[in-house]
Short mmCIF file of C-alpha atoms in Angstrom, two decimals:
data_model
loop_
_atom_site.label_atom_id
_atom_site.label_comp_id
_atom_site.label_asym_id
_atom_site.label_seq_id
_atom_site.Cartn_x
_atom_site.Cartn_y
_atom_site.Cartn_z
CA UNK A 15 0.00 0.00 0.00
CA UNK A 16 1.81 2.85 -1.34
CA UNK A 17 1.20 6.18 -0.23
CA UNK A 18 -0.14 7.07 -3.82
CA UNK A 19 -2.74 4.33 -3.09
CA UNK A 20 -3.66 5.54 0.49
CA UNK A 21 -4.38 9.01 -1.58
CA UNK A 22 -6.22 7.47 -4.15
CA UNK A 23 -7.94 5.49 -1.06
CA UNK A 24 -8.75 9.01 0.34
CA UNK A 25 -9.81 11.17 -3.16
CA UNK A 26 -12.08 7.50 -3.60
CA UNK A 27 -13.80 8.07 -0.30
CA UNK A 28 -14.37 11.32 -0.65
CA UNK A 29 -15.60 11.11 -4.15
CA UNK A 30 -18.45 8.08 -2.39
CA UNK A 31 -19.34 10.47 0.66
CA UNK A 32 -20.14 13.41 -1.67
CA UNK A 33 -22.50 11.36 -4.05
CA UNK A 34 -23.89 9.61 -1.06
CA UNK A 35 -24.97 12.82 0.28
CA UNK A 36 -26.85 13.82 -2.79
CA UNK A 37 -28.43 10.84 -3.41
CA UNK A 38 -29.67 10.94 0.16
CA UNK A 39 -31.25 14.78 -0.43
CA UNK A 40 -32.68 13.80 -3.51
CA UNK A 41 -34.43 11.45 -1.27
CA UNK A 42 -33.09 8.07 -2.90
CA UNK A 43 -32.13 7.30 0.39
CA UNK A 44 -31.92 3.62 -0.73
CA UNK A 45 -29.65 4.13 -3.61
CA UNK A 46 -27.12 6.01 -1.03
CA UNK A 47 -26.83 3.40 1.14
CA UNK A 48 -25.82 1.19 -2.24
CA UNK A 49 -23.15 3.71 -2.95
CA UNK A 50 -22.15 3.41 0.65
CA UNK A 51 -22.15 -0.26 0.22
CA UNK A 52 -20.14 0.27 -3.47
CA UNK A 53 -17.54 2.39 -1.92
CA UNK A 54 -16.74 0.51 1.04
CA UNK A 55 -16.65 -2.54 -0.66
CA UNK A 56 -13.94 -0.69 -3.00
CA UNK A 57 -11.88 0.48 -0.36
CA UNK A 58 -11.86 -2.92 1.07
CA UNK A 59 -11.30 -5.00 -2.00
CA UNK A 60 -8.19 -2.33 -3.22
CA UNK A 61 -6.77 -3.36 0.27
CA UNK A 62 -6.95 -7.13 0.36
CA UNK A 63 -3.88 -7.31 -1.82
CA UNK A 64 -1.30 -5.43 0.88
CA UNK A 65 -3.27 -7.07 3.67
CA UNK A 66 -2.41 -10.65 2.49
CA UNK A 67 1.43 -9.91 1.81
CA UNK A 68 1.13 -8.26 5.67
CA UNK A 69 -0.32 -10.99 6.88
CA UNK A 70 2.58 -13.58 4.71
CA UNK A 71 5.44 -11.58 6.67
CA UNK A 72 3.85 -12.09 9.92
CA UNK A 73 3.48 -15.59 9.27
CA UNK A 74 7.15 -15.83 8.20
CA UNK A 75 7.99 -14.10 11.42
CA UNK A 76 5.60 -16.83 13.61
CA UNK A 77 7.46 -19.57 11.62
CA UNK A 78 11.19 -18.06 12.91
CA UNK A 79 9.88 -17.41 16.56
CA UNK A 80 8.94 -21.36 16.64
CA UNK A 81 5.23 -20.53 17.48
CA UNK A 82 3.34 -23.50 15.93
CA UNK A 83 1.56 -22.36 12.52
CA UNK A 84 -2.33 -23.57 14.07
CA UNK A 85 -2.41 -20.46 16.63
CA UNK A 86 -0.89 -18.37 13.64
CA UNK A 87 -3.82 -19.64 11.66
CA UNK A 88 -6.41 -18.97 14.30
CA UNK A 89 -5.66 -15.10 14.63
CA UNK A 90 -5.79 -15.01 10.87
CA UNK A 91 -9.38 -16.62 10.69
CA UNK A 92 -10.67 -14.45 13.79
CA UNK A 93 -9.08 -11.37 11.91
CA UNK A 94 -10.98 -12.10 9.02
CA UNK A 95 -13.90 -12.68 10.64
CA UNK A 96 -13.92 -9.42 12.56
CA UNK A 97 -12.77 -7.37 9.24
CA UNK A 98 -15.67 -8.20 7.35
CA UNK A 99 -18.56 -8.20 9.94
CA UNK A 100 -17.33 -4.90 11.06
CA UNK A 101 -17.67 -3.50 7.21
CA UNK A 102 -21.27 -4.54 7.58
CA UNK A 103 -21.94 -3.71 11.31
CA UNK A 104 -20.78 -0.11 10.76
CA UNK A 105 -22.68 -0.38 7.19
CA UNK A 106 -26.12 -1.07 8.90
CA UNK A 107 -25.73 1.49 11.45
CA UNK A 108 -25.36 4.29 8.34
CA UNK A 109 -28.25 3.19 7.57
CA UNK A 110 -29.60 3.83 11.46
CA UNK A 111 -30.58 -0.15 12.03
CA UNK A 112 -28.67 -0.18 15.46
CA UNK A 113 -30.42 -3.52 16.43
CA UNK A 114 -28.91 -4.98 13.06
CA UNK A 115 -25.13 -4.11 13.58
CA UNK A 116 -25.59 -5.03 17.26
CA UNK A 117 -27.13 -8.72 16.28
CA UNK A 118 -24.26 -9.14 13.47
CA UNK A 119 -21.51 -8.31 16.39
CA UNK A 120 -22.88 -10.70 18.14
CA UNK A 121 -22.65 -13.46 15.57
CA UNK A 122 -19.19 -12.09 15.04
CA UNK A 123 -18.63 -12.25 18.43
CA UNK A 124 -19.99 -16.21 18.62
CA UNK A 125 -17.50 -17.11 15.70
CA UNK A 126 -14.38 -16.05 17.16
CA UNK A 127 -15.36 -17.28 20.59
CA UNK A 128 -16.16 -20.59 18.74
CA UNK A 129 -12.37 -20.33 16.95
CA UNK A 130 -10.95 -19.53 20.34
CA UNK A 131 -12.24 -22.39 22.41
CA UNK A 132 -9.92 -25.08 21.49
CA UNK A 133 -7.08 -22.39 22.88
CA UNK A 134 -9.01 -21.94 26.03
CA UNK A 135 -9.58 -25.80 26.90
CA UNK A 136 -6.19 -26.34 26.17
CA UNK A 137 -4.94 -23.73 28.42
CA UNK A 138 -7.00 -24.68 31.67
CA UNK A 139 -6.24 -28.43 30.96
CA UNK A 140 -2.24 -27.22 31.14
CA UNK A 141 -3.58 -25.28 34.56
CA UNK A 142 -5.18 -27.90 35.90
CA UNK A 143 -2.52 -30.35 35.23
CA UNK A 144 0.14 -28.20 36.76
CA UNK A 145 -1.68 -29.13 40.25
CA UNK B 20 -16.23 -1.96 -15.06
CA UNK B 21 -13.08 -0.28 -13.61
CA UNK B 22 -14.30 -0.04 -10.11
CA UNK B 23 -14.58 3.25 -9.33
CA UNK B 24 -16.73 4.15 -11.74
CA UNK B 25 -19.08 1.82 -10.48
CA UNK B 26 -20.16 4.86 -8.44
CA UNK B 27 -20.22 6.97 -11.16
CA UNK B 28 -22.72 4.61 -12.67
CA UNK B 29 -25.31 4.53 -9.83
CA UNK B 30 -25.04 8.61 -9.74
CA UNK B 31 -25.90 8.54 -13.41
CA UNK B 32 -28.36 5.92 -12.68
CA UNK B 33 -29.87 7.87 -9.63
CA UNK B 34 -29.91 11.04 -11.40
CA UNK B 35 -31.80 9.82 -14.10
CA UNK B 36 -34.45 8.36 -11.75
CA UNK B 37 -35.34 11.67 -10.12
CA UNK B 38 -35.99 13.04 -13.59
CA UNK B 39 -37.91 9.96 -14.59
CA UNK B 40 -39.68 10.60 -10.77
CA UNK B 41 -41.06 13.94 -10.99
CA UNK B 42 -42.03 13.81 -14.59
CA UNK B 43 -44.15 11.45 -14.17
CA UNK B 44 -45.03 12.70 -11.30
CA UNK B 45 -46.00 16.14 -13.33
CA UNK B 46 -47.85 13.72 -15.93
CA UNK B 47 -50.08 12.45 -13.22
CA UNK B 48 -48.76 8.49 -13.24
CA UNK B 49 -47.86 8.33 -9.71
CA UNK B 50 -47.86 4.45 -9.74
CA UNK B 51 -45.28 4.43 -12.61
CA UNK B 52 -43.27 7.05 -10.97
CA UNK B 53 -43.22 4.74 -7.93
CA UNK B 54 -41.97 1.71 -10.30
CA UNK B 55 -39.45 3.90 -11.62
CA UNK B 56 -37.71 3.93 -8.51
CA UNK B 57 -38.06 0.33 -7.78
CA UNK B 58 -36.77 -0.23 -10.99
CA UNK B 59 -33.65 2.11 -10.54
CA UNK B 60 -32.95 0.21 -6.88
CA UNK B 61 -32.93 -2.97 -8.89
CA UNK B 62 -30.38 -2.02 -11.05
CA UNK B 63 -28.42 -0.51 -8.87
CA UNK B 64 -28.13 -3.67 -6.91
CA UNK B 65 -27.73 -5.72 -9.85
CA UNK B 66 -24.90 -3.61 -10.79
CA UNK B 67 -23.34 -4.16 -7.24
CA UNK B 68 -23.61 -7.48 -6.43
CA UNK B 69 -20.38 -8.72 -8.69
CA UNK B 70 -18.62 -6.26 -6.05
CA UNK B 71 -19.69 -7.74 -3.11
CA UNK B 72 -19.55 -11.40 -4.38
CA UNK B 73 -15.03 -10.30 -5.00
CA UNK B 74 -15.19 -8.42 -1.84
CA UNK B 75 -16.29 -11.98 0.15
CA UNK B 76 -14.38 -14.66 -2.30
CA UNK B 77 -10.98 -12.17 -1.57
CA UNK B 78 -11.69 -12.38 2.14
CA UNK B 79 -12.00 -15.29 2.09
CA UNK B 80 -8.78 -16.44 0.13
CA UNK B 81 -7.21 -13.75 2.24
CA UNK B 82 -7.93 -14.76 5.37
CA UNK B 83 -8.32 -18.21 4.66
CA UNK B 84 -12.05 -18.64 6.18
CA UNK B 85 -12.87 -21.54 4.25
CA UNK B 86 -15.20 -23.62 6.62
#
């Protein structure tokens, strides 16, 4: 991500924000929320690239510090899970359905609890066995 | 489509759907002017849903979330 893309990032929001806002006064509040939807999508999409070769030289770095790769691959599936239910979490609340992004943090919430509880048993039965 | 002028597109689309709106509006067909705009969200959406359906298959090739 160089900085010429963070700009373009930046002129590409600002571009979205200023279209949503007229479609929303020409009341096609509906088709604002799309170009919300559009733009954010964008954004996130144009970033995927640099996020993957981040996330490659973190993993190279795990491999060197002798971590095992699983725990590696955990974090990676519970960041990916929180990216893209936070995209639509904050998405519904633009469009002022509170109760909406609140249930869809909650399932967002479930999956990486569900990810994490392997971790967790193992850790207490380590615990417990120490006594 | 080169993406950002996917946004371009739904302005275009949008404004063109007011216009449609009031005049038919003016011409007294207030049930057309209605379908107009269900018509214009419709292809709006049609036009996005490619974008979404890259945005979840690269998250998911990204971060690996294939279960």
């Amino acid at each position: 991500m160089t900085s010429a893309g963070v700009i373009s990032l930046i002129g590409l929001a600002l571009v979205a924000t200023v279209i949503v806002l007229l479609l929303k006064e020409s009341r096609l509040t509906t088709l604002a929320l799309l170009t919300a939807l559009a733009a954010g999508a964008l954004i996130l999409i144009r970033l995927l690239p640099s996020l993957s070769d981040l996330l490659e030289g973190y993993q190279a770095l795990g491999a060197v510090s002798g971590v095992s790769s699983y725990y590696f691959g955990l974090i990676l599936k519970i960041i990916g899970i929180a990216y893209i239910c936070e995209f639509c979490a904050q998405l519904c609340r633009d469009a002022a359905q509170n109760a909406l992004a609140l249930k869809i943090e909650l399932a967002a919430k479930v999956g990486i609890l569900m990810l994490a509880l392997p971790v967790l048993s193992s850790i207490v039965k380590t615990v417990i066995d120490l006594f | 489509m080169e993406d950002v002028s996917i946004i371009f597109f739904l302005m275009a689309l949008a404004i063109g759907i007011t216009i449609l709106h009031t005049f038919l509006k003016q011409a007294g067909r207030d049930e057309f002017a209605y379908l107009a705009l269900v018509v214009g969200l419709a292809i709006g959406l049609i036009k996005i849903l490619p974008l979404i359906k890259d945005l979840f298959a690269g998250v998911q090739e990204v971060f690996k979330l294939y279960d």
